[in-house]
CSV table of C-alpha atoms and ligand atoms in Angstrom, one decimal:
chain,number,residue,atom,x,y,z
E,1,MET,CA,-32.6,1.8,2.9
E,2,ARG,CA,-30.7,5.1,2.6
E,3,ASP,CA,-28.9,5.4,-0.8
E,4,VAL,CA,-25.4,5.7,0.5
E,5,ILE,CA,-23.9,5.8,-3.0
E,6,ALA,CA,-25.6,9.1,-3.7
E,7,ALA,CA,-25.4,10.5,-0.2
E,8,PRO,CA,-23.3,13.6,0.1
E,9,VAL,CA,-20.0,13.1,1.8
E,10,ARG,CA,-17.8,16.0,2.8
E,11,ARG,CA,-14.9,16.1,0.5
E,12,SER,CA,-11.3,17.2,1.3
E,13,GLY,CA,-8.6,17.7,-1.2
E,14,HIS,CA,-6.2,14.9,-0.4
E,15,LEU,CA,-5.8,11.8,1.7
E,16,ALA,CA,-2.2,11.9,2.9
E,17,SER,CA,-2.8,10.8,6.5
E,18,SER,CA,-5.4,9.4,8.8
E,19,ARG,CA,-5.4,12.9,10.3
E,20,ASP,CA,-7.3,13.9,7.1
E,21,LEU,CA,-10.2,11.7,8.1
E,22,ASP,CA,-12.5,13.2,10.8
E,23,ARG,CA,-15.2,11.2,12.5
E,24,THR,CA,-18.0,12.5,10.3
E,25,THR,CA,-16.1,11.4,7.2
E,26,ILE,CA,-15.3,8.0,8.6
E,27,ASP,CA,-19.0,7.6,9.5
E,28,ASP,CA,-19.9,8.4,5.9
E,29,LEU,CA,-17.3,6.3,4.2
E,30,LEU,CA,-17.8,3.0,6.1
E,31,PRO,CA,-21.5,2.5,5.1
E,32,ARG,CA,-20.7,3.8,1.6
E,33,ALA,CA,-18.0,1.0,1.4
E,34,GLY,CA,-20.6,-1.5,2.7
E,35,ARG,CA,-23.0,-0.5,-0.1
E,36,MET,CA,-20.1,-0.8,-2.6
E,37,ALA,CA,-19.6,-4.3,-1.4
E,38,THR,CA,-23.2,-5.4,-1.5
E,39,HIS,CA,-24.4,-3.4,-4.6
E,40,PRO,CA,-21.3,-2.8,-6.7
E,41,GLY,CA,-23.4,-2.3,-9.9
E,42,GLU,CA,-25.0,0.8,-8.5
E,43,ALA,CA,-21.7,2.6,-8.7
E,44,ALA,CA,-20.6,1.3,-12.1
E,45,HIS,CA,-20.6,4.7,-13.8
E,46,ARG,CA,-19.7,7.0,-10.9
E,47,LEU,CA,-16.3,7.8,-12.3
E,48,GLN,CA,-16.9,7.4,-16.0
E,49,GLY,CA,-14.6,9.8,-17.9
E,50,LYS,CA,-12.1,10.1,-15.0
E,51,ILE,CA,-8.6,8.8,-15.1
E,52,LEU,CA,-6.5,7.7,-12.0
E,53,ALA,CA,-2.7,7.5,-12.0
E,54,THR,CA,-1.1,4.9,-9.7
E,55,LEU,CA,2.5,6.0,-9.0
E,56,PHE,CA,4.2,3.2,-7.0
E,57,TYR,CA,7.9,3.8,-6.1
E,58,GLU,CA,7.7,0.7,-3.9
E,59,PRO,CA,6.3,-2.8,-4.5
E,60,SER,CA,2.7,-3.6,-3.9
E,61,THR,CA,0.2,-6.3,-4.6
E,62,ARG,CA,-3.0,-5.4,-2.6
E,63,THR,CA,-3.0,-1.7,-2.6
E,64,ARG,CA,-2.2,-1.1,-6.3
E,65,PHE,CA,-4.4,-3.9,-7.6
E,66,SER,CA,-7.4,-3.0,-5.4
E,67,PHE,CA,-7.2,0.7,-6.3
E,68,GLU,CA,-7.0,-0.1,-10.0
E,69,SER,CA,-9.8,-2.6,-9.8
E,70,ALA,CA,-11.8,-0.1,-7.8
E,71,MET,CA,-11.3,2.6,-10.4
E,72,LEU,CA,-12.3,0.3,-13.2
E,73,ARG,CA,-15.4,-0.9,-11.3
E,74,LEU,CA,-16.5,2.7,-10.9
E,75,GLY,CA,-16.3,3.2,-14.7
E,76,GLY,CA,-13.0,5.1,-14.7
E,77,GLN,CA,-9.6,4.3,-16.3
E,78,VAL,CA,-6.1,3.8,-14.9
E,79,LEU,CA,-2.6,4.9,-15.9
E,80,SER,CA,-0.1,2.8,-13.9
E,81,ALA,CA,3.6,3.1,-13.0
E,82,ALA,CA,4.1,-0.1,-11.0
E,83,ASP,CA,7.8,0.6,-10.6
E,84,ALA,CA,7.9,4.4,-10.8
E,85,MET,CA,11.5,4.5,-9.4
E,86,SER,CA,12.9,2.9,-12.6
E,87,GLU,CA,10.1,3.4,-15.1
E,88,SER,CA,9.3,7.1,-14.7
E,89,SER,CA,11.6,10.0,-15.1
E,90,ALA,CA,12.6,9.6,-11.4
E,91,ALA,CA,15.2,7.3,-12.9
E,92,LYS,CA,16.7,10.5,-14.6
E,93,GLY,CA,16.6,12.4,-11.3
E,94,GLU,CA,13.3,14.2,-11.6
E,95,THR,CA,11.9,15.3,-8.2
E,96,LEU,CA,8.7,13.8,-6.8
E,97,GLU,CA,7.2,17.3,-6.8
E,98,ASP,CA,7.9,17.8,-10.5
E,99,THR,CA,6.6,14.4,-11.5
E,100,VAL,CA,3.4,14.8,-9.6
E,101,ARG,CA,2.9,18.4,-10.9
E,102,VAL,CA,3.1,17.1,-14.5
E,103,VAL,CA,1.1,13.8,-14.0
E,104,ALA,CA,-1.6,15.9,-12.3
E,105,GLU,CA,-2.2,17.6,-15.7
E,106,TYR,CA,-3.1,14.3,-17.3
E,107,VAL,CA,-5.3,12.7,-14.7
E,108,ASP,CA,-8.1,13.3,-12.1
E,109,GLY,CA,-6.4,11.7,-9.1
E,110,ILE,CA,-3.1,10.2,-8.1
E,111,VAL,CA,-2.5,7.2,-5.8
E,112,LEU,CA,1.1,7.4,-4.6
E,113,ARG,CA,3.3,4.9,-2.8
E,114,HIS,CA,6.8,6.1,-1.9
E,115,PRO,CA,9.7,5.0,0.4
E,116,GLU,CA,10.0,8.4,2.1
E,117,LYS,CA,7.9,9.4,5.2
E,118,GLY,CA,6.1,12.6,4.3
E,119,ALA,CA,6.2,12.0,0.6
E,120,ALA,CA,2.4,12.0,0.1
E,121,ARG,CA,2.1,15.4,1.9
E,122,ARG,CA,4.9,16.8,-0.3
E,123,ALA,CA,3.2,15.4,-3.4
E,124,ALA,CA,-0.2,16.9,-2.3
E,125,GLY,CA,1.5,20.3,-2.1
E,126,ALA,CA,2.5,20.0,-5.8
E,127,SER,CA,-0.7,18.5,-7.2
E,128,ARG,CA,-3.8,20.2,-8.6
E,129,VAL,CA,-5.7,16.9,-8.3
E,130,PRO,CA,-6.3,14.7,-5.2
E,131,VAL,CA,-3.3,12.7,-4.0
E,132,ILE,CA,-4.0,9.5,-2.0
E,133,ASN,CA,-1.3,8.1,0.2
E,134,ALA,CA,-0.8,4.4,-0.6
E,135,GLY,CA,2.1,4.2,1.9
E,136,ASP,CA,4.9,6.6,2.6
E,137,GLY,CA,7.9,4.8,4.0
E,138,ALA,CA,7.4,4.3,7.8
E,139,GLY,CA,4.9,7.1,7.8
E,140,GLU,CA,1.3,6.2,7.1
E,141,HIS,CA,-1.1,4.1,5.1
E,142,PRO,CA,-4.5,5.7,5.7
E,143,THR,CA,-6.5,3.7,3.1
E,144,GLN,CA,-5.3,0.5,4.7
E,145,ALA,CA,-6.4,1.8,8.1
E,146,LEU,CA,-9.9,2.6,6.8
E,147,LEU,CA,-10.2,-0.9,5.4
E,148,ASP,CA,-9.0,-2.2,8.7
E,149,LEU,CA,-11.8,-0.3,10.5
E,150,PHE,CA,-14.3,-1.6,8.0
E,151,THR,CA,-13.1,-5.1,8.6
E,152,ILE,CA,-13.3,-4.8,12.4
E,153,GLN,CA,-16.9,-3.4,12.1
E,154,GLN,CA,-17.9,-6.2,9.8
E,155,GLU,CA,-16.3,-8.9,11.9
E,156,LEU,CA,-17.2,-7.7,15.5
E,157,GLY,CA,-20.1,-5.4,14.8
E,158,ARG,CA,-18.7,-2.4,16.6
E,159,LEU,CA,-15.7,0.0,16.7
E,160,ASP,CA,-16.1,1.3,20.3
E,161,HIS,CA,-14.6,-0.1,23.5
E,162,LEU,CA,-12.2,-2.4,21.8
E,163,ARG,CA,-8.9,-3.8,23.2
E,164,VAL,CA,-6.6,-4.0,20.2
E,165,GLY,CA,-3.2,-5.6,20.3
E,166,LEU,CA,-0.8,-4.1,17.7
E,167,ALA,CA,2.0,-6.6,17.3
E,168,GLY,CA,5.3,-6.8,15.5
E,169,ASP,CA,7.2,-3.9,14.0
E,170,LEU,CA,5.4,-0.9,15.4
E,171,ARG,CA,8.4,1.4,14.7
E,172,HIS,CA,8.5,1.0,10.9
E,173,GLY,CA,4.9,-0.2,10.4
E,174,ARG,CA,2.9,2.5,8.7
E,175,THR,CA,-0.4,0.6,9.0
E,176,VAL,CA,-0.4,0.5,12.8
E,177,ARG,CA,0.3,4.3,12.9
E,178,SER,CA,-2.6,5.0,10.7
E,179,LEU,CA,-5.0,2.5,12.3
E,180,GLY,CA,-4.2,3.8,15.8
E,181,LEU,CA,-5.1,7.4,14.7
E,182,LEU,CA,-8.5,6.2,13.3
E,183,LEU,CA,-9.3,4.1,16.3
E,184,ALA,CA,-8.7,7.2,18.4
E,185,HIS,CA,-12.0,8.6,17.1
E,186,PHE,CA,-14.0,5.8,18.9
E,187,PRO,CA,-14.7,5.8,22.7
E,188,GLY,CA,-13.0,3.3,25.0
E,189,THR,CA,-10.2,2.3,22.6
E,190,GLU,CA,-7.3,0.5,24.4
E,191,LEU,CA,-4.2,-0.3,22.4
E,192,ILE,CA,-1.8,-2.9,23.7
E,193,LEU,CA,1.6,-2.3,22.0
E,194,ILE,CA,3.2,-5.7,21.6
E,195,ALA,CA,6.8,-5.2,20.5
E,196,PRO,CA,10.3,-5.2,21.9
E,197,PRO,CA,11.6,-1.7,22.9
E,198,GLU,CA,13.6,-1.3,19.6
E,199,LEU,CA,10.4,-1.8,17.5
E,200,GLN,CA,8.0,0.2,19.7
E,201,LEU,CA,5.6,2.9,18.4
E,202,GLU,CA,7.2,6.3,18.0
E,203,ALA,CA,6.5,9.2,20.3
E,204,ASP,CA,4.7,11.4,17.8
E,205,VAL,CA,1.8,9.0,17.4
E,206,ARG,CA,1.8,8.0,21.0
E,207,ASP,CA,1.4,11.6,22.1
E,208,GLN,CA,-1.5,12.2,19.7
E,209,LEU,CA,-3.2,8.9,20.8
E,210,ARG,CA,-3.0,9.8,24.5
E,211,GLU,CA,-4.3,13.3,23.8
E,212,ALA,CA,-7.3,11.7,22.1
E,213,GLY,CA,-8.0,9.6,25.2
E,214,VAL,CA,-6.7,6.3,24.0
E,215,THR,CA,-5.3,4.0,26.7
E,216,LEU,CA,-1.9,2.7,25.7
E,217,ARG,CA,0.1,-0.2,27.3
E,218,ASP,CA,3.5,-1.6,26.3
E,219,GLU,CA,3.7,-5.3,26.4
E,220,PRO,CA,6.8,-7.0,25.0
E,221,ASP,CA,5.3,-10.6,25.4
E,222,LEU,CA,2.5,-11.6,23.0
E,223,GLY,CA,1.7,-14.6,25.2
E,224,GLU,CA,0.9,-12.2,28.1
E,225,ALA,CA,-1.5,-10.0,26.1
E,226,ILE,CA,-3.2,-12.3,23.7
E,227,GLY,CA,-5.8,-13.7,26.1
E,228,GLU,CA,-7.4,-10.3,26.7
E,229,LEU,CA,-7.8,-9.0,23.2
E,230,ASP,CA,-10.7,-8.3,20.9
E,231,VAL,CA,-8.4,-7.8,17.9
E,232,LEU,CA,-4.8,-9.0,17.4
E,233,TYR,CA,-3.3,-7.0,14.6
E,234,GLN,CA,-0.1,-8.7,13.6
E,235,THR,CA,2.5,-7.0,11.4
E,236,ARG,CA,5.6,-8.0,9.4
E,237,ILE,CA,9.0,-7.0,10.6
E,238,GLN,CA,9.9,-4.5,7.8
E,239,ARG,CA,13.3,-5.8,6.7
E,240,GLU,CA,13.6,-3.1,4.1
E,241,ARG,CA,13.5,-0.3,6.7
E,242,PHE,CA,16.5,-1.6,8.8
E,243,THR,CA,19.9,0.0,8.4
E,244,SER,CA,21.7,-3.3,8.4
E,245,PRO,CA,20.9,-7.0,7.9
E,246,ALA,CA,22.3,-7.8,11.3
E,247,ALA,CA,19.8,-5.4,13.0
E,248,TYR,CA,17.0,-7.1,11.2
E,249,GLU,CA,18.2,-10.6,12.1
E,250,ARG,CA,18.3,-9.6,15.8
E,251,VAL,CA,14.5,-9.1,15.9
E,252,ARG,CA,13.3,-11.5,13.2
E,253,GLY,CA,10.9,-14.1,14.5
E,254,ILE,CA,10.3,-12.3,17.8
E,255,CYS,CA,6.6,-12.4,17.6
E,256,VAL,CA,5.0,-15.4,15.9
E,257,VAL,CA,1.3,-16.5,15.8
E,258,ASP,CA,1.0,-20.3,15.4
E,259,PRO,CA,-1.9,-22.7,16.3
E,260,VAL,CA,-0.6,-23.0,19.8
E,261,MET,CA,-0.6,-19.3,20.3
E,262,MET,CA,-4.1,-19.1,18.8
E,263,ARG,CA,-5.5,-21.3,21.6
E,264,ARG,CA,-4.9,-18.3,23.9
E,265,LEU,CA,-6.9,-15.8,21.6
E,266,PRO,CA,-10.5,-15.5,23.0
E,267,PRO,CA,-13.1,-17.3,20.9
E,268,GLY,CA,-14.8,-14.0,19.9
E,269,ALA,CA,-11.6,-12.2,18.9
E,270,ILE,CA,-10.1,-11.9,15.4
E,271,LEU,CA,-6.6,-12.0,14.0
E,272,MET,CA,-5.8,-9.4,11.4
E,273,HIS,CA,-2.7,-8.6,9.3
E,274,PRO,CA,-2.3,-6.0,6.5
E,275,LEU,CA,-0.2,-8.6,4.5
E,276,PRO,CA,2.1,-9.6,3.0
E,277,ARG,CA,3.1,-11.9,5.8
E,278,LEU,CA,6.4,-13.8,6.1
E,279,ASP,CA,6.7,-16.1,9.1
E,280,GLU,CA,4.9,-14.1,11.7
E,281,ILE,CA,1.6,-16.0,11.1
E,282,ALA,CA,2.0,-19.7,10.4
E,283,PRO,CA,0.0,-20.9,7.4
E,284,ALA,CA,-1.6,-23.5,9.7
E,285,VAL,CA,-3.5,-20.6,11.3
E,286,ASP,CA,-5.3,-19.7,8.0
E,287,ALA,CA,-8.1,-22.3,8.5
E,288,ASP,CA,-9.0,-20.8,12.0
E,289,PRO,CA,-12.3,-18.9,11.5
E,290,ARG,CA,-10.8,-16.1,13.7
E,291,ALA,CA,-8.1,-15.5,11.0
E,292,ALA,CA,-9.6,-12.5,9.2
E,293,TYR,CA,-6.6,-11.3,7.1
E,294,PHE,CA,-7.8,-12.6,3.7
E,295,ARG,CA,-11.3,-11.2,4.4
E,296,GLN,CA,-9.5,-8.0,5.4
E,297,ALA,CA,-7.6,-7.9,2.0
E,298,ARG,CA,-10.9,-8.5,0.2
E,299,ASN,CA,-12.4,-5.5,1.9
E,300,GLY,CA,-9.7,-3.3,0.2
E,301,LEU,CA,-11.8,-3.2,-2.9
E,302,PRO,CA,-15.1,-1.7,-1.7
E,303,VAL,CA,-13.3,0.6,0.8
E,304,ARG,CA,-11.1,2.0,-2.0
E,305,MET,CA,-14.2,2.3,-4.3
E,306,ALA,CA,-15.7,4.5,-1.5
E,307,ILE,CA,-12.6,6.5,-1.2
E,308,LEU,CA,-12.2,7.2,-4.9
E,309,ASP,CA,-15.9,8.1,-5.1
E,310,TRP,CA,-15.5,10.5,-2.2
E,311,LEU,CA,-12.5,12.2,-3.7
E,312,LEU,CA,-13.2,12.1,-7.4
E,313,GLY,CA,-16.9,11.5,-7.8
E,314,PRO,CA,-19.7,13.9,-8.5
E,315,ALA,CA,-20.3,16.2,-5.6
H,401,CP,N1,-1.2,-4.1,2.8
H,401,CP,C1,-0.5,-3.6,1.8
H,401,CP,O1,-0.2,-2.4,1.7
H,401,CP,O2,-0.1,-4.6,0.9
H,401,CP,P1,0.7,-4.3,-0.4
H,401,CP,O3,2.1,-3.9,0.0
H,401,CP,O4,0.7,-5.6,-1.2
H,401,CP,O5,0.0,-3.2,-1.2
């Protein structure tokens, strides 16, 4: 078997967007993540002597813990600001750029979550070490997208000619934006955009997807689309991104997957969700073998190990 841990992977400076991942890099990172999953001990010293900072200006469970666990499992160490908005000098009014410029002097890489779209790219411009976007407002979440690709490949055995339903809050959901951009690298991708008009995917990503040859279809009714999908990617309505509670209440609960809806999902299809979920997937669905979302969350660890090794590891 090829030693994918030691295999050279082309390295870029930062991972601010799915646009920073070309097909060659994706094709290197996915098997590298697979090897991390099956042989984690092989990589136990890859990042020995390196330090990762996790700067989180928004809450997180999966992304922060899996990045920190990944760094520790690679032999590195972690400095963490789990609530950087109140516990770093941001609370005194320091700019993101100044904070990142200084933290970059102490560490070898920075994982950043921030409420503002574009924050990761701004931070990358101020940093002398790699910046990894762990979610920038309604912008992107590229490492989630990579673990989503990994999950689809593991579950379905392929990434080409897939009909993927992206459901829920496509306007504010950064995971669907990043996932769409990665799926665009694979031939025959069809995306069914399952959302009411006020929560539909924005034009910037649509234009890029169409240019890349992705077939897009808007479908406001989940029940109409679900029977023809290979993957249903459900998302949470992002309450924190709405301008008023009333605007959120108008769309809350518009798209729910329950056991009755699951009867219409094809037997060979899977149900994914980046998590956390609220009421958009009923807990009664969890026992269905097609419910892949907790396996998906588990995949965050080897995928983030592969990403850290790519950006911070020996060349
Ligand atoms: N999927 C995801 O980003 O989860 P967290 O917000 O818990 O990190």
